[in-house]
Amino acid sequence: MNNTNVEQTPLLQVEGLTKLFGGLRAVNDFNLTINQGELVGLIGPNGAGKTTVFNQITGIYLPTKGSVKFNGINLVGFEPHEITRTGIGRTFQNIRLFSNLTVLDNVRIAFHPQAGYSMFDSIVSNKNFSQKEHEITEKAQDLLDVMKLSRFQNEIARNLPYGEQRRVEIARALACQPQLLLLDEPAAGMNPKEIMQLMDMIRFVRENFKLTILLIEHQMRVVMGICEYITVMDFGEVIARGNPKEIQLNPKVIEAYLGKGAANAA
Amino acid sequence: MDVTTMILSLVKIVAVIAYLYGLFWVLGVKLKKIEIAGKLLDPSIAVNIIGAVVAFGIIQLALTEFNGVSILNDFDSGLLYQACTMTMVALGLNLIYGFNGQFSLGQWGFYGIGAYAAADVTYRWVNGDSRGLVVLGLGVILGGLVILLIGKFLSNLRRMPVLSSFTLYLIGSIFAGAVAVYAGKLVAPGLDPLLGTSLSLGPLAQGLPMQIVFFLAIIFAGIFAAEVSFLFGLPVLSLGSDYFGIATLGFSIVIYTLMVNSDTILPFPEMKGGRGMIGIPKLTTWFWAFLFMLLVIIVMRNIIRSSTGRSILSVREDEIAARSMGIDVAGTKLMSFVIGSLFAGIGGAVYAHYIGFLSPKAFDFLVGFNPLIIIVFGGLGSMTGTVTAAFGWIFFLEGMLREILGKISPEAPSWRYVLYPLTLLLLMLVRPKGLLGEVEWGFLKSKIVSLRKSGTKEGVKPA
């Protein structure tokens, strides 16, 4: 599992990540290495600590112990917005759009760190302001086109159907210009047809934006279908790693998902 | 009941709202670019400026006396000035609460700081003492520089406890203040002979120089309020929204107490504590009130429609998502709080020079709910709503009700505090999103980006 290739430093290297909530050990000694261009899945039963790992990588939680290295830089102690600016974009398990704003504004907000004009420029409303503002709008519209959301551009985000809201969230995450994209249960609440579309879209996005993707998912169909490597967690610990085939046959994984009896039967 | 008075005051309210609609419309006029001498020129800016000047001129004419008669009397002009200041304060609060989602009850405190600071400068100036202007001016400039320098220094440090950075800023500001006071002692005596005394004003205390001093006093008072809000907001904004509300309420009470005791525990005998500060030169004219109100409106509108404005809105919508989109949530909150307080300080300074008398009672925290009522009434997150509600509120409460009830008996105007809450209740029931909800007029409207032709740029990736 550990990539000892000297020429290529891993894009993301998580070592010994531990998070304690009081006495509760939500994540214990979690390790993960992701190389450039990989699509990695993180699965596990409810409450296994997957989202806590995401929140520690993105700086929402400060890890109790351990390090998160992104392109060789240790991100522990960075503010969440600084981590995003180093090139990590994310979506949320329960959609967190800016629900009273338009779809276009949702995406344009993510361009704020690279807006390229100061507040003074906007107050006097000079050429730099209008030019850069135009560029931001163009870029946001490009993203909406890619996500096939153009016709919803001026809709209020909360009025969109569920599947479209998911897509807006991904578009917004892409607007942060990430190298690494963290997707937290993108298929939650989708029907089989929507899931198929989602998988196509993830593949498409990955190729077009040269992205590395880390994905949390419950739907085995999605994980087994698109992920190259899978890490399985239970009770805050990693219980298995490998490619989809290995994982499907791993007795520990079957036990975690279906119970001890099922594992023995298998 | 006097029917003519009632109709007349109603007409005034409608006229004022129509006036505002016209003002925003003319400021929002967009024309096609025309080519003059090989250069593309945009005539809309000229139209906008002319429109603003005409809007100013209409009221100015109505206020000017011809043969001893003017269309609007002193009572009306007072209403206009009050409405202008209330607009500035309420817009500031709308930026903090309506746009950024931070429930603040401290706006009235910053209003008071602006009023007293500016009043002290001009009061001292006409009484032959230039120390007010020198100390306040130097203080806010030095304080601002120190805060910027410390901010630059701290930006290299990560996850610094907010109280540590606050302590640094506080020490820096106190140092800047001390330097300003010392410099005031050195510089001021040199200027004083030119000011004369309160009985015989010197050359610098009247005419154009006085207007410049007045302008500087307003600007410095606004910046002073903004700097105080920075120091106060830095530690307090890290609290959640409700706790932040309570903390700002505390701030209002602190400011009120300091005002009541300004001559005993603070070294400002001229403020006369609870008895109220008298003798402030009445320098506010329609020109100044209109100018500052327009500036506040334009600056705020330009911030709101920029990327900064969108980041302010995103913090209101969802802090965690905003953070994950690379937006510095703490910084954004602090920025909108400081800008909001700047507007309040400027409003207070204009108000002080209209009324000429400052009593701490006017800055009691109960009165401080007025701007909050106005922004909720006009619609949270609607600039048009805030401006029209501020004007409508003043003209209804202070104008119409006071005039009509005053005709019944001298005590009757107190009834307006029964009538207006009932009006408010009724309106909230009929229009829960506020009078105008999310409607914006003229140039306050956010530009709607038109849809692109479909399929032009399928699969394009950003650079």
XYZ file of C-alpha atoms in Angstrom:
729
model
C 0.000 0.000 0.000
C 2.730 2.471 0.874
C 4.011 3.907 -2.298
C 7.778 3.935 -2.092
C 8.237 5.525 -5.468
C 10.759 8.288 -4.812
C 10.020 10.422 -7.860
C 6.340 10.902 -7.096
C 5.347 12.306 -3.719
C 1.777 11.323 -2.910
C -0.810 14.077 -3.357
C -2.382 13.416 0.003
C -0.731 11.570 2.830
C -2.630 11.117 6.068
C -0.661 9.614 8.921
C -1.802 8.526 12.372
C -4.874 10.752 12.268
C -6.754 10.555 15.565
C -9.753 12.504 16.798
C -11.143 12.354 20.315
C -14.502 13.905 21.189
C -14.156 13.861 24.959
C -13.780 10.177 25.693
C -15.101 9.053 22.326
C -12.444 7.919 19.895
C -14.115 8.924 16.637
C -11.076 8.244 14.493
C -8.101 6.195 15.624
C -4.722 6.116 13.912
C -6.076 6.586 10.410
C -3.616 6.313 7.511
C -4.293 7.017 3.867
C -2.127 7.727 0.861
C -3.554 9.033 -2.388
C -1.470 9.541 -5.500
C -2.099 12.035 -8.249
C -5.026 11.030 -10.418
C -6.430 8.222 -8.301
C -10.065 7.727 -7.414
C -10.242 6.370 -3.894
C -13.304 5.284 -1.949
C -13.768 5.437 1.804
C -16.570 3.251 3.045
C -17.888 1.942 6.327
C -21.073 1.602 8.336
C -22.823 4.619 9.837
C -20.781 6.263 12.572
C -17.526 4.690 11.455
C -15.827 8.113 11.379
C -15.636 8.731 7.642
C -17.005 12.255 7.733
C -14.821 13.037 10.733
C -11.818 12.151 8.576
C -13.066 14.550 5.906
C -13.597 17.278 8.444
C -10.076 16.843 9.731
C -8.542 16.918 6.274
C -10.439 20.118 5.446
C -9.643 21.738 8.789
C -13.187 21.976 10.152
C -11.945 19.854 13.075
C -8.447 20.135 14.484
C -6.963 16.613 14.698
C -6.074 15.387 18.179
C -3.015 13.670 16.741
C -1.496 12.915 13.380
C -0.614 14.757 10.225
C -2.294 15.562 6.907
C 0.237 16.242 4.174
C -0.992 17.715 0.914
C 1.684 18.086 -1.763
C 4.173 17.665 1.047
C 2.783 20.528 3.166
C 1.406 19.661 6.589
C -2.090 21.133 6.719
C -2.711 20.583 10.427
C -3.338 23.977 12.012
C -4.421 25.656 8.781
C -7.793 27.409 8.774
C -10.393 25.702 6.557
C -10.364 28.531 4.025
C -6.581 28.314 3.734
C -6.802 24.582 3.130
C -9.331 25.159 0.377
C -7.002 27.691 -1.201
C -4.164 25.138 -1.276
C -6.348 23.038 -3.594
C -8.819 20.832 -1.754
C -12.482 21.155 -2.677
C -15.328 19.335 -0.994
C -19.041 18.637 -0.945
C -21.189 17.794 2.050
C -23.195 14.802 3.147
C -26.301 16.874 3.803
C -26.229 19.393 0.981
C -24.949 22.759 2.140
C -25.745 25.174 -0.626
C -26.197 28.886 -0.042
C -29.863 28.179 -0.324
C -31.302 31.689 -0.706
C -28.898 32.714 -3.451
C -29.038 31.943 -7.127
C -27.227 28.969 -8.599
C -24.849 31.291 -10.433
C -24.010 33.161 -7.234
C -23.420 29.879 -5.444
C -20.706 29.078 -7.945
C -19.381 32.636 -8.156
C -18.849 32.740 -4.390
C -16.306 29.958 -4.704
C -14.263 32.181 -7.026
C -13.935 34.813 -4.307
C -10.348 33.908 -3.265
C -9.219 34.415 -6.874
C -11.446 37.411 -7.573
C -8.455 39.532 -8.544
C -9.810 42.887 -7.411
C -9.846 44.644 -4.070
C -12.791 46.075 -2.197
C -11.603 49.537 -3.205
C -11.881 48.552 -6.876
C -15.468 47.500 -6.335
C -16.396 50.645 -4.403
C -15.154 52.999 -7.114
C -16.384 50.475 -9.687
C -13.379 50.817 -12.000
C -12.337 48.937 -15.110
C -10.459 46.240 -13.212
C -13.625 45.485 -11.265
C -15.943 45.142 -14.233
C -13.393 43.134 -16.216
C -12.610 40.655 -13.446
C -16.281 40.410 -12.499
C -17.055 39.532 -16.104
C -14.333 36.869 -16.082
C -15.697 35.324 -12.886
C -19.174 35.181 -14.361
C -17.850 33.577 -17.540
C -15.923 30.951 -15.594
C -18.934 30.198 -13.416
C -21.124 29.827 -16.495
C -18.568 27.493 -18.048
C -18.811 25.287 -14.982
C -22.591 25.358 -15.053
C -22.479 24.357 -18.702
C -20.248 21.406 -17.888
C -22.619 20.331 -15.140
C -25.609 20.838 -17.461
C -27.046 23.387 -15.065
C -27.074 26.431 -17.343
C -30.823 26.692 -17.498
C -31.058 26.851 -13.700
C -28.534 29.700 -13.559
C -30.877 32.329 -12.125
C -32.976 30.013 -9.977
C -32.801 30.220 -6.204
C -30.736 27.215 -5.120
C -33.243 25.808 -2.655
C -35.926 25.559 -5.333
C -33.907 23.060 -7.365
C -34.613 19.329 -7.376
C -32.389 17.233 -5.157
C -30.202 15.783 -7.870
C -29.554 19.223 -9.352
C -28.626 20.574 -5.935
C -25.985 17.869 -5.693
C -24.640 18.912 -9.051
C -24.543 22.568 -8.013
C -22.536 21.537 -4.988
C -20.034 19.719 -7.161
C -19.856 22.686 -9.548
C -19.197 24.939 -6.584
C -16.453 22.653 -5.316
C -14.869 22.642 -8.789
C -14.911 26.436 -8.801
C -12.396 26.349 -5.943
C -9.984 24.973 -8.582
C -9.072 21.927 -6.524
C -6.440 19.285 -7.210
C -8.149 16.976 -4.780
C -11.914 16.703 -4.581
C -13.581 15.238 -1.513
C -17.107 13.972 -2.144
C -19.166 13.124 0.932
C -21.908 10.664 -0.041
C -22.734 12.187 -3.411
C -25.310 9.502 -4.191
C -27.285 9.817 -0.965
C -31.004 9.929 -1.664
C -30.683 9.272 -5.399
C -32.616 6.737 -7.421
C -30.779 4.134 -9.583
C -31.060 6.229 -12.725
C -29.667 9.312 -11.052
C -26.864 7.198 -9.614
C -25.864 6.064 -13.081
C -25.760 9.688 -14.233
C -23.756 10.643 -11.169
C -21.151 7.982 -11.856
C -20.796 9.147 -15.433
C -20.412 12.678 -14.221
C -17.738 11.805 -11.675
C -15.731 10.050 -14.355
C -16.216 12.961 -16.720
C -15.201 15.559 -14.167
C -12.174 13.560 -13.162
C -10.866 13.385 -16.703
C -11.710 16.925 -17.714
C -10.376 18.647 -14.630
C -7.446 16.261 -14.030
C -8.723 15.630 -10.536
C -7.846 13.252 -7.782
C -11.000 12.182 -5.963
C -11.653 10.821 -2.508
C -15.195 9.625 -2.104
C -17.306 8.582 0.858
C -20.217 6.429 -0.154
C -22.761 3.985 1.167
C -24.042 2.777 -2.167
C -21.903 -0.235 -3.015
C -22.944 0.121 -6.629
C -21.148 3.470 -6.861
C -18.076 2.497 -4.904
C -17.526 -0.804 -6.647
C -18.282 0.794 -9.981
C -15.841 3.690 -10.085
C -13.279 3.476 -7.291
C -9.804 2.086 -7.930
C -8.859 1.680 -4.315
C -11.094 1.329 -1.310
C -10.435 1.883 2.371
C -12.965 0.454 4.813
C -13.491 1.922 8.270
C -15.382 0.673 11.283
C -15.505 2.202 14.774
C -12.893 4.786 13.800
C -10.327 2.253 12.594
C -9.267 1.075 9.185
C -10.280 -2.568 8.838
C -9.411 -3.240 5.206
C -7.781 -1.761 2.112
C -7.566 -2.897 -1.467
C -9.229 -2.862 -4.834
C -12.991 -3.451 -5.131
C -12.691 -7.192 -5.735
C -10.529 -7.773 -2.660
C -12.853 -5.717 -0.529
C -15.947 -7.603 -1.625
C -14.438 -10.867 -0.419
C -12.858 -9.564 2.771
C -14.532 -11.294 5.757
C -13.923 -8.333 8.058
C -15.817 -6.035 5.702
C -18.713 -8.447 5.396
C -18.812 -8.733 9.168
C -18.882 -4.951 9.614
C -21.710 -4.548 7.156
C -23.804 -7.655 7.676
C -22.855 -9.017 11.093
C -20.744 -11.921 12.342
C -23.042 -14.700 11.177
C -22.947 -13.486 7.610
C -19.158 -13.414 7.653
C -19.002 -17.025 8.817
C -21.480 -18.099 6.191
C -19.477 -16.477 3.411
C -59.160 65.626 14.015
C -57.749 67.895 11.399
C -58.337 66.232 8.056
C -56.202 68.613 5.996
C -53.145 68.014 8.188
C -53.633 64.320 7.897
C -53.960 64.377 4.119
C -51.010 66.726 3.869
C -48.768 64.440 5.920
C -49.896 61.429 3.930
C -49.053 63.290 0.737
C -45.630 64.044 2.177
C -44.968 60.381 2.897
C -46.022 59.346 -0.583
C -43.983 62.165 -2.109
C -40.871 61.123 -0.207
C -41.212 57.500 -1.288
C -41.767 58.592 -4.880
C -38.728 60.851 -4.580
C -36.585 57.910 -3.448
C -37.905 55.764 -6.272
C -36.999 58.487 -8.746
C -33.555 58.924 -7.209
C -32.729 55.230 -7.467
C -34.188 55.070 -10.948
C -32.091 57.940 -12.264
C -28.961 56.538 -10.655
C -29.611 53.249 -12.382
C -30.107 54.660 -15.860
C -28.006 52.830 -18.416
C -27.553 54.215 -21.889
C -25.805 52.949 -24.967
C -22.225 54.047 -25.380
C -21.730 56.801 -27.900
C -18.711 57.586 -29.994
C -17.312 61.081 -29.734
C -14.062 61.960 -31.493
C -13.092 58.343 -31.920
C -13.572 57.516 -28.267
C -16.281 55.372 -26.765
C -17.948 57.399 -24.054
C -20.534 56.256 -21.584
C -23.215 58.919 -21.227
C -25.005 57.049 -18.441
C -22.506 58.223 -15.809
C -23.173 61.833 -16.727
C -26.914 61.191 -16.590
C -26.543 59.574 -13.181
C -24.558 62.501 -11.782
C -26.945 65.061 -13.238
C -29.838 63.051 -11.829
C -28.340 63.067 -8.364
C -27.708 66.817 -8.568
C -31.287 67.421 -9.721
C -32.594 65.236 -6.906
C -30.556 67.304 -4.474
C -31.743 70.514 -6.090
C -35.453 69.707 -5.893
C -35.424 69.415 -2.122
C -32.968 72.312 -1.796
C -35.394 74.525 -3.727
C -38.310 73.362 -1.627
C -36.337 74.282 1.481
C -35.284 77.728 0.211
C -37.403 80.642 1.289
C -38.890 82.915 -1.361
C -40.428 86.062 0.084
C -40.337 84.420 3.499
C -42.266 81.365 2.358
C -40.871 77.916 1.584
C -42.654 74.750 0.562
C -41.008 72.713 3.296
C -40.738 74.347 6.714
C -38.150 73.823 9.442
C -40.139 70.932 10.837
C -39.996 69.135 7.492
C -36.301 69.782 7.009
C -35.707 68.350 10.473
C -37.591 65.239 9.421
C -35.453 64.986 6.298
C -32.190 65.217 8.243
C -33.399 62.667 10.761
C -34.442 60.360 7.948
C -31.037 60.709 6.282
C -29.150 59.836 9.453
C -31.543 56.998 10.219
C -30.973 55.672 6.705
C -27.215 55.553 7.273
C -27.500 53.815 10.638
C -30.098 51.341 9.407
C -28.145 50.528 6.248
C -25.109 49.785 8.392
C -27.178 47.490 10.568
C -28.703 45.830 7.531
C -25.192 45.051 6.304
C -24.374 43.444 9.650
C -27.676 41.671 10.320
C -29.568 41.486 7.057
C -26.672 40.661 4.751
C -24.113 39.077 7.041
C -26.517 37.478 9.531
C -24.893 38.746 12.735
C -27.606 39.880 15.120
C -26.277 43.128 16.565
C -27.844 45.464 19.118
C -24.754 47.638 19.315
C -25.429 49.814 16.281
C -26.908 52.569 18.406
C -23.738 52.638 20.498
C -21.601 53.334 17.431
C -24.119 55.951 16.365
C -23.615 57.596 19.757
C -19.827 57.378 19.493
C -19.928 59.072 16.095
C -22.288 61.781 17.356
C -20.297 62.632 20.472
C -16.892 62.418 18.783
C -17.833 64.769 15.941
C -19.738 67.111 18.257
C -16.738 67.391 20.550
C -14.456 68.339 17.655
C -16.634 71.149 16.305
C -17.730 72.325 19.755
C -14.116 72.755 20.811
C -13.252 74.376 17.495
C -15.830 77.165 17.830
C -14.768 77.642 21.434
C -11.170 78.345 20.487
C -9.672 74.921 21.129
C -8.267 72.930 18.194
C -7.227 69.966 20.327
C -10.392 68.030 19.517
C -9.691 67.889 15.809
C -5.947 67.330 16.161
C -6.260 64.538 18.706
C -9.157 62.746 17.015
C -7.672 63.100 13.535
C -4.202 61.981 14.520
C -5.641 59.295 16.746
C -7.751 57.633 14.072
C -5.017 57.865 11.429
C -2.332 56.460 13.730
C -4.758 53.903 15.131
C -5.676 52.776 11.645
C -2.024 52.453 10.649
C -1.163 50.507 13.791
C -4.102 48.145 13.246
C -3.083 47.581 9.620
C 0.541 46.928 10.613
C -0.397 44.493 13.373
C -2.821 42.817 10.990
C -0.067 42.346 8.427
C 2.238 40.934 11.090
C -0.403 38.557 12.436
C -1.389 37.256 9.013
C 1.756 35.113 9.046
C 0.685 33.320 12.217
C -1.888 30.548 12.142
C -4.572 29.646 14.653
C -3.576 32.450 16.987
C -5.972 32.682 19.941
C -8.298 35.572 19.291
C -7.714 37.083 22.726
C -3.951 37.274 22.130
C -4.365 39.120 18.850
C -6.994 41.310 20.498
C -4.525 42.221 23.243
C -1.928 43.193 20.652
C -4.417 45.376 18.775
C -5.594 46.963 22.020
C -2.067 47.826 23.159
C -1.320 49.246 19.708
C -4.457 51.383 19.720
C -3.866 52.704 23.225
C -0.325 53.592 22.191
C -1.636 55.430 19.123
C -4.163 57.274 21.266
C -1.489 58.334 23.763
C 0.735 59.640 20.968
C -2.211 61.589 19.552
C -3.035 63.190 22.904
C 0.591 64.165 23.416
C 0.847 65.573 19.896
C -2.381 67.474 20.496
C -0.791 69.193 23.491
C 2.147 70.268 21.329
C 0.343 71.324 18.139
C -2.958 72.757 19.317
C -1.726 75.930 21.090
C -0.214 77.108 17.811
C -3.599 76.999 16.049
C -5.707 78.362 18.853
C -5.099 82.111 18.258
C -6.625 81.752 14.782
C -9.820 80.298 16.186
C -10.777 83.204 18.392
C -13.242 82.629 21.207
C -16.859 81.569 21.259
C -17.904 85.250 21.437
C -15.697 86.542 18.622
C -14.979 83.756 16.148
C -11.577 83.784 14.488
C -10.987 83.353 10.733
C -10.715 79.566 10.956
C -13.939 79.121 12.886
C -16.356 80.413 10.286
C -17.073 80.223 6.597
C -15.309 77.712 4.388
C -12.652 76.561 6.929
C -15.445 75.701 9.336
C -17.152 73.590 6.669
C -13.878 71.727 6.075
C -13.486 71.110 9.790
C -17.061 69.885 9.883
C -16.397 67.493 7.006
C -13.217 66.198 8.659
C -15.049 65.822 11.968
C -17.683 63.611 10.324
C -15.100 61.456 8.545
C -12.890 61.093 11.620
C -15.878 60.350 13.849
C -16.981 57.638 11.428
C -13.515 56.078 11.309
C -13.261 56.333 15.077
C -16.525 54.396 15.466
C -15.211 51.859 12.948
C -11.973 51.373 14.884
C -13.824 50.942 18.147
C -16.050 48.379 16.445
C -12.973 46.571 15.167
C -11.525 46.272 18.678
C -14.893 45.251 20.103
C -15.866 42.942 17.281
C -12.604 41.023 17.102
C -13.106 38.969 20.271
C -16.900 39.122 20.343
C -17.626 38.024 16.779
C -16.109 34.630 17.504
C -19.236 34.014 19.602
C -22.298 32.513 17.990
C -24.931 34.866 16.647
C -27.266 34.989 19.669
C -24.439 35.472 22.141
C -23.042 38.126 19.879
C -26.391 39.930 20.142
C -26.225 39.942 23.929
C -22.612 41.108 23.903
C -23.457 44.015 21.604
C -26.372 44.914 23.862
C -23.807 45.097 26.657
C -21.705 47.379 24.484
C -24.663 49.745 24.017
C -25.142 49.902 27.766
C -21.436 50.595 28.342
C -21.534 53.470 25.863
C -24.698 54.861 27.456
C -23.122 54.734 30.913
C -19.978 56.452 29.665
C -22.106 59.185 28.111
C -24.064 59.765 31.313
C -20.811 60.086 33.232
C -18.739 61.773 30.556
C -17.898 64.729 32.813
C -16.996 62.675 35.876
C -15.278 59.432 34.889
C -14.194 60.670 31.452
C -12.165 63.863 30.995
C -14.776 65.678 28.876
C -16.417 68.392 30.985
C -17.924 69.980 27.856
C -20.134 66.924 27.326
C -21.840 67.667 30.639
C -22.766 64.064 31.378
C -26.415 63.289 31.895
C -27.448 66.929 31.534
C -26.638 66.751 27.852
C -24.165 68.518 25.611
C -25.363 71.909 24.420
C -23.940 74.464 22.033
C -22.938 72.158 19.203
C -22.767 74.275 16.042
C -25.730 73.451 13.807
C -23.793 72.869 10.624
C -25.826 70.114 8.993
C -27.482 71.328 5.832
C -29.438 69.404 3.241
C -26.240 69.323 1.171
C -24.246 67.433 3.809
C -27.090 65.148 4.833
C -27.846 64.230 1.222
C -24.179 63.870 0.271
C -23.328 61.494 3.083
C -26.511 59.491 2.672
C -25.852 59.087 -1.040
C -22.230 58.122 -0.390
C -23.286 55.494 2.124
C -25.890 54.087 -0.256
C -23.498 53.947 -3.218
C -20.602 52.475 -1.260
C -22.809 49.833 0.276
C -24.452 48.939 -3.003
C -21.069 48.621 -4.703
C -19.788 46.362 -1.959
C -22.897 44.190 -2.009
C -22.803 43.483 -5.725
C -19.074 42.662 -5.734
C -17.355 39.428 -4.873
C -16.895 40.727 -1.339
C -20.648 41.193 -1.084
C -21.253 37.643 -2.203
C -18.829 36.386 0.427
C -20.741 38.429 3.033
C -23.984 36.769 1.919
C -22.420 33.313 1.938
C -21.487 33.722 5.604
C -25.133 34.438 6.386
C -26.295 31.426 4.410
C -23.914 28.774 5.716
C -20.699 29.394 7.606
C -19.233 25.927 7.225
C -19.879 25.827 3.503
C -18.441 29.339 3.128
C -15.313 28.244 4.962
C -14.966 25.236 2.685
C -15.221 27.511 -0.341
C -12.122 29.377 0.781
C -13.856 32.317 2.426
C -12.309 33.761 5.559
C -15.466 33.728 7.671
C -14.056 35.510 10.722
C -12.513 38.205 8.559
C -15.699 38.709 6.570
C -17.792 39.083 9.715
C -15.366 41.576 11.151
C -15.246 43.532 7.912
C -18.996 43.902 7.593
C -19.267 44.817 11.279
C -16.636 47.528 10.868
C -18.213 48.928 7.697
C -21.649 48.913 9.325
C -20.286 50.811 12.304
C -18.543 53.283 10.024
C -21.926 54.122 8.497
C -23.452 54.448 11.964
C -20.662 56.762 13.099
C -21.097 59.010 10.065
C -24.860 59.043 10.639
C -24.359 60.023 14.261
C -21.997 62.829 13.337
C -24.487 64.294 10.859
C -27.292 63.968 13.401
C -25.350 65.743 16.162
C -24.856 68.820 13.994
C -28.486 68.909 12.984
C -29.948 68.698 16.479
C -27.283 70.823 18.215
C -27.942 69.135 21.539
C -26.873 65.646 22.567
C -28.508 63.956 25.495
C -27.460 60.456 26.570
C -31.178 59.640 26.690
C -31.217 59.710 22.888
C -28.638 56.898 22.896
C -30.338 54.640 25.394
C -30.366 51.056 24.192
C -34.177 51.025 24.088
C -34.100 53.721 21.422
C -31.418 51.590 19.805
C -34.062 49.141 18.685
C -35.310 51.705 16.164
C -32.862 50.813 13.381
C -33.542 47.144 14.031
C -37.281 47.742 13.679
C -36.650 49.669 10.482
C -34.605 46.975 8.782
C -37.023 44.210 9.750
C -39.907 46.416 8.673
C -38.292 47.246 5.349
C -37.071 43.734 4.699
C -33.835 42.106 5.858
C -31.315 42.084 3.084
C -33.114 44.732 1.040
C -31.402 48.097 0.688
C -34.447 49.710 -0.891
C -36.569 48.441 1.968
C -34.228 49.946 4.527
C -34.046 53.352 2.868
C -37.787 53.663 2.288
C -38.621 52.289 5.716
C -36.258 54.776 7.357
C -37.865 57.692 5.537
C -41.391 56.364 5.943
C -40.841 55.613 9.607
C -39.546 59.079 10.435
C -42.229 60.821 8.398
C -44.995 58.661 9.833
C -43.933 58.587 13.467
C -42.217 61.905 13.950
C -44.121 63.741 11.232
C -47.672 62.580 10.760
C -48.541 61.122 14.145
C -46.851 63.873 16.118
C -48.577 66.595 14.133
C -52.025 65.051 14.208
C -51.918 63.964 17.812
C -50.389 67.290 18.802
C -53.562 68.999 17.631
C -55.674 66.912 20.008
C -53.825 67.695 23.201
C -50.215 68.397 24.244
C -49.916 64.973 25.859
C -51.439 63.036 22.972
C -48.185 62.570 20.969
C -47.221 59.898 23.499
C -49.932 57.800 21.893
C -47.739 57.343 18.878
C -45.753 54.728 20.765
C -48.990 52.783 21.001
C -50.063 53.354 17.432
C -46.828 52.576 15.678
C -46.161 49.181 17.287
C -49.695 48.227 16.302
C -49.048 49.363 12.736
C -45.865 47.345 12.798
C -47.637 44.238 14.055
C -50.273 44.550 11.391
C -47.693 44.938 8.670
C -45.662 41.983 9.842
C -48.797 39.866 9.724
C -49.673 41.010 6.231
C -46.141 41.009 4.862
C -43.929 38.705 6.923
C -40.872 39.370 4.777
C -41.017 43.084 5.448
C -42.555 45.908 3.525
C -40.552 45.369 0.357
C -39.192 41.887 0.971
C -36.458 41.329 -1.553
C -37.586 43.975 -4.021
C -34.911 46.439 -5.077
C -35.377 49.603 -7.059
C -33.381 51.103 -9.892
C -29.678 50.976 -9.428
C -29.928 48.924 -6.253
C -31.180 45.987 -8.276
C -28.597 43.296 -8.680
C -27.770 42.649 -12.289
C -29.372 39.499 -13.612
C -26.901 37.652 -15.790
C -28.648 36.541 -18.924
C -28.497 32.922 -19.999
C -25.966 31.993 -22.597
C -26.954 30.308 -25.791
C -27.030 26.639 -24.963
C -24.355 24.309 -26.226
C -21.799 26.972 -27.071
C -19.118 25.860 -24.696
C -19.830 22.290 -23.788
C -17.058 20.630 -21.846
C -14.818 23.630 -21.430
C -12.538 23.551 -18.471
C -11.311 26.563 -16.529
C -7.659 27.433 -16.736
